[in-house]
C-alpha positions as semicolon CSV with decimal commas, in nm:
position;residue;x (nm);y (nm);z (nm)
1;M;14,484;7,837;-20,935
2;A;14,530;8,199;-21,035
3;V;14,229;8,422;-21,071
4;W;14,246;8,741;-21,275
5;K;14,048;9,055;-21,197
6;Y;13,955;9,289;-21,480
7;T;13,818;9,632;-21,390
8;I;13,658;9,792;-21,694
9;E;13,552;10,155;-21,711
10;V;13,202;10,163;-21,865
11;N;13,012;10,481;-21,950
12;G;12,647;10,510;-22,043
13;M;12,482;10,283;-21,785
14;M;12,157;10,449;-21,681
15;C;11,998;10,191;-21,454
16;G;12,047;9,853;-21,291
17;M;11,921;9,674;-21,602
18;C;12,210;9,824;-21,800
19;G;12,450;9,634;-21,577
20;V;12,247;9,315;-21,621
21;H;12,277;9,342;-22,002
22;I;12,655;9,387;-21,977
23;N;12,692;9,099;-21,728
24;D;12,488;8,864;-21,948
25;A;12,690;8,953;-22,259
26;V;13,021;8,895;-22,078
27;R;12,901;8,563;-21,932
28;K;12,795;8,439;-22,276
29;A;13,123;8,541;-22,442
30;F;13,379;8,435;-22,178
31;P;13,430;8,160;-21,918
32;V;13,411;8,388;-21,615
33;K;13,371;8,307;-21,248
34;K;13,194;8,631;-21,161
35;V;13,092;8,956;-21,328
36;T;12,937;9,261;-21,162
37;S;12,854;9,604;-21,298
38;S;12,806;9,924;-21,102
39;R;12,633;10,222;-21,257
40;G;12,748;10,444;-20,968
41;K;13,113;10,345;-21,005
42;K;13,083;10,338;-21,386
43;Q;13,260;10,006;-21,401
44;T;13,229;9,635;-21,462
45;V;13,446;9,392;-21,265
46;V;13,516;9,047;-21,409
47;L;13,682;8,756;-21,227
48;S;13,820;8,476;-21,441
49;E;14,045;8,174;-21,391
50;T;14,181;8,222;-21,743
51;E;14,337;8,531;-21,894
52;L;14,092;8,714;-22,117
53;D;14,154;8,908;-22,437
54;T;14,092;9,265;-22,319
55;A;14,020;9,388;-22,673
56;A;13,750;9,121;-22,713
57;L;13,616;9,203;-22,367
58;A;13,587;9,572;-22,460
59;E;13,424;9,481;-22,793
60;T;13,167;9,260;-22,616
61;I;13,068;9,546;-22,384
62;R;13,062;9,797;-22,672
63;G;12,830;9,555;-22,851
64;T;12,572;9,610;-22,577
65;G;12,574;9,983;-22,654
66;Y;12,806;10,124;-22,388
67;E;13,133;10,313;-22,405
68;V;13,439;10,133;-22,274
69;G;13,728;10,322;-22,120
70;E;14,034;10,190;-21,943
71;I;14,069;9,821;-21,859
72;Q;14,287;9,723;-21,564
73;K;14,403;9,365;-21,520
74;E;14,551;9,234;-21,197
75;P;14,591;8,907;-21,010
76;Y;14,295;8,861;-20,775
77;T;14,345;8,741;-20,423
78;K;14,040;8,672;-20,216
79;K;14,045;8,881;-19,906
80;G;14,010;8,661;-19,602
81;L;13,889;8,751;-19,256
82;F;14,220;8,916;-19,174
83;G;14,315;9,026;-19,530
């Protein structure tokens, strides 16, 4: 089964709780496998087994009060021990 990785540029996160708010909003809006946000990297990474509507994804994050920049979508392959 294919897994898609979305890397979303997010500006305005000030603390760890900011990332938690974004992660919760994304989890509620989409059927994702995993979502993580990094204030230091200014990005949110979403893993999903279904393709997501990037406009809706951006709108969901904007709805939590943060600025959304570029969204990159790519097939995700789990890196193994030797990958």
